[in-house]
Amino acid sequence: MKYDVLIAGGGAAGLTAAAYTARKGLAVALFEKQDELGGLVKSVTRNGFTFDMGLRAVEDSGIILSMFSQLGIPLDYVPSTVSIGIEDTVLSLASKESLNGYGELLESFYPESREDIHRILQVITSIMKDMEVIYGIENPLFKDLKRDYRYIFRTLLPWMFKFIGTIGKINRMNEPVEKFLDKLTDNASLKGVIGQHFFTKTPAFFAMSYFSVYLDYLYPKGGTGTLTKLLAEYVRAQQAEVHTNTALAEVDPLGQTVTDARGETWSYDKLIWCCDLNTLYASIDMHRMPDSPMKESIQHRRHQLEGNRGGESVLSLFLSVDEKPEYFAKISDGHFFYTPDSRGLGNIHAMQLEKLLGQYDATPEESQRVMDYTQEYLKYTTYEISIPVLKDSSMAPAGKTGLIISCVFSYDLLSQVDRAGWYEEYKEMCCKYIIGVFSRSIYPGLSKKILDRFVSTPLSIERLTGNAQGAITGWSFDTDMMPAVHQMQQVSRSVVTPMKHIYQAGQWAYSPSGLPISLLTGKLAADRVIKELT
Ligand SMILES: Cc1cc2nc3c(=O)[nH]c(=O)nc-3n(C[C@H](O)[C@H](O)[C@H](O)COP(=O)(O)OP(=O)(O)OC[C@H]3O[C@@H](n4cnc5c(N)ncnc54)[C@H](O)[C@@H]3O)c2cc1C
């Protein structure tokens, strides 16, 4: 049987592409290599505690709610209020005005940098205004423009003028956040506390816009995985075929077929690739392709991707804790960015890491150096903490609390440790260090109340999803040439590949990415396919 549309990857992007194409009555089949759909957006329940394995809350960005509303999928959610804390001081971000409180928090730790802090806050204030423009309306892609004149004339057209004025400014703020902050202050600790939980070389606009993002977070009832669960139900209800435990292994762009890892071949009119793009190009047998302009374009694209890596990833510790939610609610909101030591990572850790990643001979001395570095890193880094039960009381058994504690973590270091054969031991040490850091700082006595724990690392993410380097938001920013569209005004081109019948969507299609971009590109790819097939 020839399908109208085949979709590779059952994460947020693949599910979106499947939802829109199947809704149009096209014959759709979706393939997911894992035994469950959802990709990086999943929630799991273990002994009565529900944990979000991927993102901890959702930024609407004018996309998520509009899309669910357009598909007619009811979504029950609550605001996900964010707290920021340094050592023993915690601030709840209730509104835009909380920015003043943030300034005071920073000044209390870094009084010598008062003027720098003012300059930084001015930048954040200005970016907040830009963000109100960019994400201030429901994204037109998810509106029925043929019918909704009110939206077109009252909302979209006035917005477009403001958008054009704002977009130029954003494009000019594309330099790495580290360099940008260097211009505003030379206080390494201050720079660390503001920027160290972003990935290396995150574009300044994206990083500095996070204060706005914090105010925009939502939490779907039942966990962030509710989003992909509802989308999956919708896809199935639209009669799309769903094949889990089925990895696509070979793509023939000329014959318009794919072959799965079990050797079964499937024919398509259109293919939408919604997983790591390296795997798409690796699964094309170039020797079998006759010389043609398409072959040249594929080869060119392959070379472009070769030198690039997936972006950074995170280490997450999932804890079931024998402590009442009220205890944690007195300390912070359910979504909490916390730096246990105001000295922050400074510039030293990156240099130390580079040294460790040089030649590694796995001697006891070398291993000790890795441990020492890791201990220091985990002491000074910034953590993202999520406490699902503070957002939805059904997420933990009565009187108990689930905690998710995560931080940016080096994939390369973990791989090195894995190659040397002590990954499990190292993971266990990381857990113990982190629990120690929190027991000595914001949650005294935590270590004694833990009922159960498990951990996820960049390596486990890579193994599960096939995302290079365990990347959670597509390409690394640390590159000479970003191999994806990275200008907002060109986003509609991000789904195009050099192969006429193959589109791409998801976190590898556009940068900077994240959940909203996966949905947006899933819809853009679906629209192109629908236009060509109907
Ligand atoms: C801890 C964490 C925190 C995050 N925080 C945020 C946040 O605050 N804000 C934000 O916007 N984003 C955040 N993200 C990122 C966001 O969740 C992802 O960028 C987004 O969900 C990616 O969706 P996707 O569909 O593009 O890719 P994925 O979710 O990676 O889905 C790809 C799917 O394809 C499958 N697959 C791979 N290869 C094959 C194959 N050959 N055949 C078939 N199937 C295959 C994989 O198993 C996977 O299910 C976070 C992610 C994590 C993990």
Coordinates of C-alpha atoms and ligand atoms in Angstrom, one line a residue:
M1 CA 0.0 0.0 0.0
K2 CA 1.2 3.5 -0.8
Y3 CA 0.5 6.0 2.0
D4 CA -0.1 9.7 1.3
V5 CA 2.1 10.6 4.2
L6 CA 4.7 8.8 6.3
I7 CA 6.0 10.4 9.5
A8 CA 9.2 9.5 11.2
G9 CA 9.2 10.2 14.9
G10 CA 6.4 10.3 17.4
G11 CA 7.5 13.3 19.4
A12 CA 5.7 16.6 19.6
A13 CA 6.6 17.5 16.0
G14 CA 5.6 14.2 14.5
L15 CA 2.4 14.1 16.4
T16 CA 1.5 17.6 15.2
A17 CA 2.3 16.7 11.6
A18 CA 0.2 13.5 11.9
A19 CA -2.7 15.3 13.5
Y20 CA -3.0 17.9 10.8
T21 CA -2.5 15.6 7.8
A22 CA -4.8 12.8 9.1
R23 CA -7.4 15.4 9.9
K24 CA -7.5 16.3 6.2
G25 CA -8.4 12.6 5.4
L26 CA -4.9 11.7 4.1
A27 CA -3.7 8.1 4.6
V28 CA -1.0 8.6 7.3
A29 CA 1.3 6.3 9.1
L30 CA 3.6 7.4 11.9
F31 CA 6.7 5.5 13.1
E32 CA 8.2 5.7 16.5
K33 CA 11.3 3.8 17.5
Q34 CA 10.4 3.7 21.2
D35 CA 7.5 1.7 22.7
E36 CA 5.6 4.9 23.5
L37 CA 4.8 8.1 21.7
G38 CA 5.8 11.6 23.1
G39 CA 9.5 11.8 22.5
L40 CA 11.0 14.3 24.9
V41 CA 7.5 15.3 26.2
K42 CA 6.4 12.4 28.5
S43 CA 5.2 12.0 32.1
V44 CA 5.7 8.7 33.9
T45 CA 4.1 7.5 37.1
R46 CA 6.1 5.4 39.6
N47 CA 4.6 4.3 42.9
G48 CA 2.0 7.0 42.8
F49 CA 4.5 9.8 41.9
T50 CA 4.1 11.4 38.5
F51 CA 7.3 12.9 37.0
D52 CA 7.8 14.9 33.8
M53 CA 10.6 13.3 31.9
G54 CA 11.1 16.2 29.5
L55 CA 10.1 19.8 29.8
R56 CA 8.9 20.9 33.2
A57 CA 6.3 23.4 32.1
V58 CA 5.1 24.8 28.8
E59 CA 5.7 28.2 27.2
D60 CA 2.5 29.0 25.3
S61 CA 4.3 31.4 22.9
G62 CA 1.0 32.1 21.2
I63 CA 1.3 28.5 19.7
I64 CA 0.3 25.7 22.0
L65 CA -3.1 26.8 23.3
S66 CA -4.0 28.1 19.8
M67 CA -3.1 24.8 18.2
F68 CA -5.1 22.7 20.8
S69 CA -8.0 25.0 20.3
Q70 CA -7.8 24.7 16.5
L71 CA -7.7 20.9 16.7
G72 CA -10.6 21.0 19.2
I73 CA -8.6 19.2 21.9
P74 CA -9.6 20.4 25.4
L75 CA -6.5 21.1 27.5
D76 CA -6.8 21.6 31.2
Y77 CA -3.9 23.6 32.6
V78 CA -2.8 25.9 35.4
P79 CA -0.2 28.8 35.4
S80 CA 3.2 27.5 36.4
T81 CA 4.6 30.2 38.5
V82 CA 8.4 30.4 38.7
S83 CA 10.7 31.3 41.6
I84 CA 14.3 32.3 41.4
G85 CA 16.7 31.6 44.3
I86 CA 20.3 32.2 45.3
E87 CA 21.5 30.5 48.4
D88 CA 18.8 31.1 51.1
T89 CA 17.0 33.9 49.3
V90 CA 14.0 33.0 47.0
L91 CA 11.9 35.3 45.0
S92 CA 8.5 34.4 43.4
L93 CA 8.0 35.9 40.0
A94 CA 4.4 36.9 40.0
S95 CA 4.3 39.6 37.4
K96 CA 6.4 42.0 35.3
E97 CA 6.9 44.0 38.4
S98 CA 8.9 41.1 39.9
L99 CA 11.8 42.3 37.8
N100 CA 12.4 45.0 40.4
G101 CA 12.6 42.3 43.1
Y102 CA 15.0 40.3 40.9
G103 CA 17.3 43.4 40.7
E104 CA 17.2 43.7 44.5
L105 CA 18.0 40.0 44.8
L106 CA 21.0 40.4 42.6
E107 CA 22.1 43.6 44.3
S108 CA 22.0 41.9 47.7
F109 CA 24.5 39.4 46.5
Y110 CA 26.6 41.6 44.3
P111 CA 26.4 45.1 45.8
E112 CA 29.7 46.1 44.0
S113 CA 28.0 45.6 40.6
R114 CA 24.9 47.7 41.3
E115 CA 25.3 49.7 38.1
D116 CA 25.9 46.7 36.0
I117 CA 22.8 45.1 37.4
H118 CA 20.8 48.2 36.4
R119 CA 22.1 47.9 32.9
I120 CA 21.2 44.3 32.7
L121 CA 17.7 44.9 33.9
Q122 CA 17.3 47.7 31.3
V123 CA 18.1 45.1 28.6
I124 CA 15.6 42.6 30.1
T125 CA 12.9 45.3 30.3
S126 CA 13.4 46.2 26.7
I127 CA 13.3 42.6 25.6
M128 CA 10.2 41.9 27.6
K129 CA 8.5 44.6 25.4
D130 CA 9.8 42.9 22.3
M131 CA 8.5 39.5 23.5
E132 CA 5.1 41.0 24.1
V133 CA 5.1 41.8 20.4
I134 CA 6.5 38.6 19.1
Y135 CA 4.4 36.2 21.1
G136 CA 1.7 38.7 21.9
I137 CA -1.0 37.3 19.6
E138 CA -2.3 33.9 18.8
N139 CA 0.0 32.6 16.0
P140 CA -1.8 33.1 12.7
L141 CA -0.8 29.6 11.5
F142 CA -3.3 28.2 14.0
K143 CA -6.2 30.5 13.0
D144 CA -8.7 30.1 10.3
L145 CA -7.8 33.2 8.3
K146 CA -10.4 32.7 5.6
R147 CA -13.2 33.1 8.2
D148 CA -11.8 35.1 11.1
Y149 CA -11.9 38.7 9.7
R150 CA -12.0 40.2 13.2
Y151 CA -8.7 38.5 14.0
I152 CA -7.2 39.6 10.7
F153 CA -8.1 43.3 11.0
R154 CA -8.1 43.8 14.7
T155 CA -5.1 41.7 15.7
L156 CA -3.0 40.4 12.8
L157 CA -2.5 43.5 10.7
P158 CA -1.7 45.9 13.5
W159 CA 0.7 43.3 14.9
M160 CA 2.5 42.8 11.6
F161 CA 3.7 46.4 11.7
K162 CA 5.1 46.1 15.2
F163 CA 6.6 42.7 14.4
I164 CA 8.5 44.0 11.4
G165 CA 10.0 46.8 13.7
T166 CA 11.0 44.2 16.3
I167 CA 12.4 41.5 14.2
G168 CA 15.4 43.5 13.1
K169 CA 16.3 44.2 16.7
I170 CA 16.2 40.5 17.5
N171 CA 18.4 39.6 14.6
R172 CA 21.0 42.1 15.8
M173 CA 21.0 40.5 19.2
N174 CA 22.2 37.1 17.9
E175 CA 25.6 37.1 19.6
P176 CA 26.4 34.5 22.3
V177 CA 24.9 35.4 25.7
E178 CA 28.4 35.1 27.3
K179 CA 29.8 37.8 25.0
F180 CA 26.8 39.9 25.5
L181 CA 27.0 39.8 29.3
D182 CA 30.8 40.5 29.1
K183 CA 29.8 43.9 27.7
L184 CA 27.5 44.6 30.6
T185 CA 29.6 43.4 33.6
D186 CA 33.0 41.9 34.4
N187 CA 31.6 40.3 37.6
A188 CA 32.0 36.5 36.7
S189 CA 29.7 35.4 39.5
L190 CA 26.9 37.8 38.4
K191 CA 27.3 36.6 34.8
G192 CA 27.2 33.0 36.0
V193 CA 24.1 33.4 38.1
I194 CA 22.3 35.1 35.2
G195 CA 23.5 32.9 32.3
Q196 CA 25.0 29.6 33.5
H197 CA 21.8 27.5 33.0
F198 CA 21.7 28.4 29.4
F199 CA 23.5 26.3 26.8
T200 CA 26.9 27.5 25.6
K201 CA 26.6 30.4 23.2
T202 CA 22.8 30.7 23.4
P203 CA 21.8 33.7 21.3
A204 CA 21.6 36.7 23.6
F205 CA 18.1 37.6 22.7
F206 CA 16.8 34.1 23.4
A207 CA 18.6 34.0 26.8
M208 CA 17.7 37.5 27.9
S209 CA 14.1 36.9 27.0
Y210 CA 13.7 34.3 29.6
F211 CA 12.3 36.6 32.2
S212 CA 9.3 37.0 29.9
V213 CA 9.2 33.2 29.4
Y214 CA 9.1 32.6 33.1
L215 CA 5.8 34.6 33.3
D216 CA 4.3 32.7 30.4
Y217 CA 4.8 29.1 31.7
L218 CA 1.7 26.8 31.9
Y219 CA 1.3 23.4 33.4
P220 CA -1.1 20.9 31.8
K221 CA -3.0 18.9 34.4
G222 CA -1.6 15.5 34.7
G223 CA 1.9 16.7 33.7
T224 CA 3.5 18.0 30.6
G225 CA 3.2 14.6 29.0
T226 CA -0.6 15.3 28.8
L227 CA 0.1 17.3 25.7
T228 CA 1.6 14.5 23.7
K229 CA -0.8 12.0 25.2
L230 CA -3.8 14.1 24.0
L231 CA -2.2 14.6 20.6
A232 CA -1.6 10.9 20.3
E233 CA -5.2 10.1 21.1
Y234 CA -6.3 12.7 18.5
V235 CA -4.0 11.2 15.9
R236 CA -5.4 7.7 16.5
A237 CA -9.0 9.0 16.4
Q238 CA -8.3 10.5 13.0
Q239 CA -7.5 6.9 11.7
A240 CA -3.8 7.5 11.3
E241 CA -1.8 4.3 11.7
V242 CA 0.7 4.4 14.6
H243 CA 3.6 2.0 14.6
T244 CA 5.6 2.1 17.9
N245 CA 8.8 0.1 18.4
T246 CA 9.4 0.7 14.7
A247 CA 12.6 2.7 13.8
L248 CA 13.0 3.8 10.2
A249 CA 16.4 2.7 9.0
E250 CA 16.6 3.4 5.3
V251 CA 15.1 6.1 3.1
D252 CA 15.0 6.0 -0.6
P253 CA 14.1 9.5 -1.8
L254 CA 13.8 8.5 -5.5
G255 CA 11.8 5.3 -5.0
Q256 CA 9.8 7.1 -2.3
T257 CA 10.1 4.3 0.2
V258 CA 11.3 3.8 3.7
T259 CA 12.4 0.5 5.3
D260 CA 12.1 -0.1 9.0
A261 CA 14.7 -1.8 11.2
R262 CA 12.8 -5.1 10.8
G263 CA 13.2 -4.9 7.0
E264 CA 9.6 -4.0 6.1
T265 CA 9.3 -1.4 3.3
W266 CA 6.7 1.3 3.1
S267 CA 5.8 3.5 0.2
Y268 CA 4.9 7.2 0.4
D269 CA 3.9 10.2 -1.5
K270 CA 5.3 12.5 1.1
L271 CA 7.6 11.8 4.1
I272 CA 7.9 14.1 7.1
W273 CA 11.1 13.5 9.1
C274 CA 10.6 14.6 12.7
C275 CA 13.7 13.3 14.4
D276 CA 17.4 13.9 14.3
L277 CA 18.4 15.0 10.8
N278 CA 21.7 13.3 10.9
T279 CA 19.9 10.0 10.9
L280 CA 17.8 11.0 7.9
Y281 CA 20.9 11.6 5.8
A282 CA 22.8 8.6 7.2
S283 CA 19.8 6.4 6.2
I284 CA 20.1 7.3 2.5
D285 CA 22.2 4.9 0.5
M286 CA 24.1 7.3 -1.7
H287 CA 25.8 4.5 -3.8
R288 CA 22.4 3.3 -5.1
M289 CA 21.4 6.8 -6.2
P290 CA 22.2 7.7 -9.8
D291 CA 24.0 11.0 -10.4
S292 CA 21.5 13.8 -10.4
P293 CA 21.1 17.4 -9.1
M294 CA 19.2 15.9 -6.2
K295 CA 22.1 13.6 -5.3
E296 CA 24.5 16.6 -5.3
S297 CA 22.1 18.6 -3.1
I298 CA 21.8 15.7 -0.6
Q299 CA 25.6 15.3 -0.5
H300 CA 26.0 19.0 0.0
R301 CA 23.5 19.0 2.9
R302 CA 25.2 15.9 4.4
H303 CA 28.5 17.7 4.5
Q304 CA 26.9 20.7 6.1
L305 CA 25.5 18.6 8.9
E306 CA 28.6 16.5 9.4
G307 CA 30.6 19.1 11.3
N308 CA 27.7 20.0 13.6
R309 CA 26.7 18.6 16.9
G310 CA 23.5 18.3 18.9
G311 CA 23.1 21.0 21.5
E312 CA 23.8 20.5 25.2
S313 CA 21.7 18.3 27.4
V314 CA 20.7 17.9 31.0
L315 CA 21.2 15.5 33.9
S316 CA 17.9 15.1 35.9
L317 CA 17.4 13.5 39.2
F318 CA 13.9 12.3 40.0
L319 CA 13.2 12.0 43.8
S320 CA 10.2 10.6 45.6
V321 CA 10.3 12.4 49.0
D322 CA 8.6 11.6 52.3
E323 CA 7.7 15.2 53.0
K324 CA 4.5 17.2 52.6
P325 CA 4.0 19.5 49.6
E326 CA 3.4 22.4 52.1
Y327 CA 7.0 22.2 53.2
F328 CA 8.2 22.8 49.7
A329 CA 5.5 25.4 49.0
K330 CA 6.9 27.6 51.8
I331 CA 10.2 27.7 50.0
S332 CA 9.4 28.2 46.4
D333 CA 6.8 27.9 43.6
G334 CA 6.5 24.6 41.8
H335 CA 9.0 25.7 39.2
F336 CA 12.2 26.9 40.7
F337 CA 15.6 28.1 39.3
Y338 CA 18.1 27.8 42.1
T339 CA 21.8 28.6 42.4
P340 CA 23.1 27.1 45.7
D341 CA 26.3 29.2 45.8
S342 CA 26.3 32.8 44.7
R343 CA 29.9 32.5 43.5
G344 CA 28.5 30.6 40.5
L345 CA 30.6 28.7 38.0
G346 CA 32.5 31.7 36.8
N347 CA 34.9 31.1 33.9
I348 CA 37.0 28.4 35.5
H349 CA 34.8 25.4 35.1
A350 CA 34.7 25.6 31.3
M351 CA 38.5 25.6 31.2
Q352 CA 38.8 22.7 33.6
L353 CA 36.3 20.7 31.6
E354 CA 38.2 21.3 28.4
K355 CA 41.4 19.9 30.1
L356 CA 39.5 16.8 31.4
L357 CA 38.2 16.2 27.9
G358 CA 41.7 16.0 26.5
Q359 CA 43.5 12.8 26.7
Y360 CA 41.9 10.6 29.3
D361 CA 43.7 7.4 30.4
A362 CA 41.3 6.3 33.1
T363 CA 44.0 6.1 35.8
P364 CA 42.8 6.5 39.4
E365 CA 44.3 10.0 39.5
E366 CA 42.5 11.0 36.3
S367 CA 39.2 9.6 37.6
Q368 CA 39.7 11.5 40.8
R369 CA 40.2 14.7 38.8
V370 CA 36.9 14.0 37.0
M371 CA 35.2 13.4 40.4
D372 CA 36.7 16.6 41.9
Y373 CA 35.6 18.6 38.9
T374 CA 32.1 17.2 39.0
Q375 CA 31.7 17.9 42.7
E376 CA 32.7 21.5 42.2
Y377 CA 30.4 21.8 39.1
L378 CA 27.4 20.5 41.0
K379 CA 28.1 22.9 43.8
Y380 CA 28.2 26.0 41.8
T381 CA 25.9 25.4 38.9
T382 CA 22.2 26.5 38.6
Y383 CA 19.5 24.0 38.9
E384 CA 16.0 23.8 37.5
I385 CA 13.7 22.2 40.0
S386 CA 10.2 21.1 39.3
I387 CA 7.7 20.1 42.0
P388 CA 4.7 18.7 40.0
V389 CA 2.5 18.3 43.1
L390 CA 2.6 22.1 43.7
K391 CA 1.0 22.5 40.3
D392 CA -1.4 19.6 40.3
S393 CA -2.2 17.9 43.6
S394 CA -2.8 14.5 41.9
M395 CA 0.9 14.2 41.0
A396 CA 2.0 12.6 44.3
P397 CA 0.5 10.4 47.0
A398 CA -1.1 12.4 49.9
G399 CA 1.5 14.0 52.2
K400 CA 4.4 13.2 49.8
T401 CA 6.3 15.2 47.2
G402 CA 8.1 14.3 43.9
L403 CA 11.0 16.5 43.0
I404 CA 12.8 16.8 39.7
I405 CA 16.2 18.5 40.0
S406 CA 18.2 19.1 36.8
C407 CA 21.2 20.9 35.5
V408 CA 23.0 21.3 32.2
F409 CA 25.6 18.5 32.0
S410 CA 28.4 17.6 29.6
Y411 CA 27.6 14.8 27.2
D412 CA 31.3 14.5 26.3
L413 CA 32.4 14.0 29.9
L414 CA 29.7 11.3 30.4
S415 CA 30.7 9.5 27.2
Q416 CA 34.3 9.5 28.4
V417 CA 33.4 8.0 31.7
D418 CA 31.2 5.5 29.9
R419 CA 34.0 4.4 27.6
A420 CA 36.2 4.0 30.7
G421 CA 33.6 1.6 32.1
W422 CA 32.4 3.5 35.2
Y423 CA 29.2 5.3 34.0
E424 CA 26.9 3.6 36.5
E425 CA 29.2 4.4 39.4
Y426 CA 29.7 8.0 38.2
K427 CA 25.9 8.5 37.8
E428 CA 25.4 7.3 41.4
M429 CA 28.0 9.7 42.6
C430 CA 26.4 12.6 40.8
C431 CA 23.1 11.7 42.5
K432 CA 24.7 11.7 45.9
Y433 CA 26.5 15.0 45.3
I434 CA 23.3 16.7 44.2
I435 CA 21.4 15.4 47.1
G436 CA 24.2 16.6 49.4
V437 CA 24.2 20.1 47.8
F438 CA 20.4 20.4 48.4
S439 CA 20.6 18.9 51.9
R440 CA 23.2 21.5 52.9
S441 CA 21.3 24.4 51.3
I442 CA 17.7 24.9 50.5
Y443 CA 16.2 21.6 51.7
P444 CA 18.0 20.7 54.9
G445 CA 17.6 17.0 55.8
L446 CA 16.5 16.0 52.3
S447 CA 18.8 13.1 52.1
K448 CA 17.0 11.3 55.0
K449 CA 13.5 11.6 53.4
I450 CA 14.1 10.1 50.0
L451 CA 11.9 7.1 49.3
D452 CA 13.0 6.4 45.8
R453 CA 15.2 8.0 43.1
F454 CA 16.2 7.5 39.5
V455 CA 18.3 9.6 37.1
S456 CA 18.3 10.5 33.4
T457 CA 21.5 11.8 31.6
P458 CA 22.4 13.1 28.2
L459 CA 23.6 9.6 27.4
S460 CA 20.3 8.0 28.3
I461 CA 18.4 10.6 26.3
E462 CA 20.6 9.9 23.3
R463 CA 20.0 6.2 23.6
L464 CA 16.3 6.5 23.9
T465 CA 15.5 9.2 21.2
G466 CA 18.5 8.9 18.9
N467 CA 19.1 12.6 19.3
A468 CA 22.8 13.2 18.8
Q469 CA 24.6 14.1 22.0
G470 CA 21.3 13.7 23.9
A471 CA 20.3 17.1 22.6
I472 CA 17.0 18.4 23.9
T473 CA 16.7 21.5 21.7
G474 CA 18.3 20.5 18.4
W475 CA 21.6 21.9 17.2
S476 CA 24.4 23.2 19.3
F477 CA 24.8 27.0 19.2
D478 CA 28.6 26.5 19.4
T479 CA 29.1 26.2 15.6
D480 CA 30.6 28.2 12.8
M481 CA 27.5 27.8 10.6
M482 CA 24.1 26.9 12.1
P483 CA 22.8 24.2 9.8
A484 CA 19.1 25.2 10.3
V485 CA 17.0 28.2 9.5
H486 CA 17.5 30.6 12.4
Q487 CA 15.7 33.8 11.4
M488 CA 12.1 34.0 12.4
Q489 CA 10.9 35.7 9.2
Q490 CA 12.2 32.6 7.3
V491 CA 10.6 30.0 9.5
S492 CA 8.3 28.7 6.8
R493 CA 11.4 27.6 4.8
S494 CA 12.7 25.6 7.7
V495 CA 10.7 22.5 6.8
V496 CA 12.1 22.2 3.3
T497 CA 14.8 19.5 2.4
P498 CA 16.8 19.1 -0.8
M499 CA 14.4 16.1 -1.5
K500 CA 11.3 17.0 -3.3
H501 CA 9.0 14.6 -1.5
I502 CA 10.6 14.8 1.9
Y503 CA 10.0 17.5 4.6
Q504 CA 11.5 18.0 8.0
A505 CA 10.1 19.2 11.2
G506 CA 10.9 19.5 14.9
Q507 CA 13.8 20.7 17.0
W508 CA 16.4 20.1 14.3
A509 CA 14.6 22.1 11.6
Y510 CA 14.9 25.6 13.2
S511 CA 17.1 27.2 15.8
P512 CA 16.7 28.2 18.6
S513 CA 14.1 25.5 19.2
G514 CA 12.0 23.9 21.9
L515 CA 8.5 22.6 22.2
P516 CA 6.7 25.6 20.5
I517 CA 9.0 25.3 17.5
S518 CA 8.4 21.6 17.2
L519 CA 4.7 22.2 17.0
L520 CA 5.1 25.1 14.6
T521 CA 7.3 23.3 12.2
G522 CA 5.1 20.1 12.5
K523 CA 2.2 22.3 11.3
L524 CA 4.2 24.0 8.6
A525 CA 5.3 20.7 7.1
A526 CA 1.8 19.4 7.3
D527 CA 0.5 22.5 5.5
R528 CA 3.0 22.0 2.7
V529 CA 2.1 18.3 2.3
I530 CA -1.7 19.0 2.4
K531 CA -1.3 21.7 -0.3
E532 CA 0.6 19.4 -2.6
L533 CA -1.7 16.4 -2.1
T534 CA -5.2 17.9 -1.9
Ligands
LIG1 C1 14.6 18.1 30.5 C2 14.0 18.8 29.3 C3 13.7 20.1 29.5 C4 13.2 20.9 28.4 N1 12.7 22.2 28.7 C5 12.2 22.9 27.7 C6 11.6 24.1 27.9 O1 11.6 24.7 29.0 N2 11.0 24.8 26.9 C7 11.0 24.3 25.6 O2 10.4 24.9 24.7 N3 11.5 23.1 25.4 C8 12.1 22.4 26.4 N4 12.6 21.1 26.1 C9 12.7 20.7 24.7 C10 11.5 20.1 24.1 O3 10.8 19.2 24.9 C11 11.9 19.5 22.7 O4 12.7 20.4 22.0 C12 10.7 19.0 21.9 O5 9.8 18.3 22.7 C13 11.2 18.2 20.7 O6 10.2 17.5 20.1 P1 10.5 16.8 18.7 O7 9.2 16.2 18.3 O8 11.1 17.8 17.7 O9 11.6 15.8 19.0 P2 11.7 14.5 19.9 O10 10.9 14.8 21.1 O11 13.1 14.2 20.1 O12 11.0 13.4 19.1 C14 11.7 12.6 18.1 C15 11.1 11.2 18.2 O13 11.6 10.5 17.1 C16 11.9 9.2 17.5 N5 12.9 8.6 16.6 C17 14.2 8.9 16.5 N6 14.7 8.3 15.4 C18 13.7 7.5 14.9 C19 13.7 6.7 13.7 N7 14.7 6.4 13.0 N8 12.5 6.1 13.4 C20 11.4 6.3 14.2 N9 11.4 7.2 15.3 C21 12.5 7.8 15.6 C22 12.4 9.4 18.9 O14 12.4 8.2 19.7 C23 11.5 10.5 19.4 O15 10.4 9.9 20.1 C24 13.1 20.3 27.1 C25 13.5 19.0 27.0 C26 13.9 18.3 28.0 C27 14.3 16.8 27.8

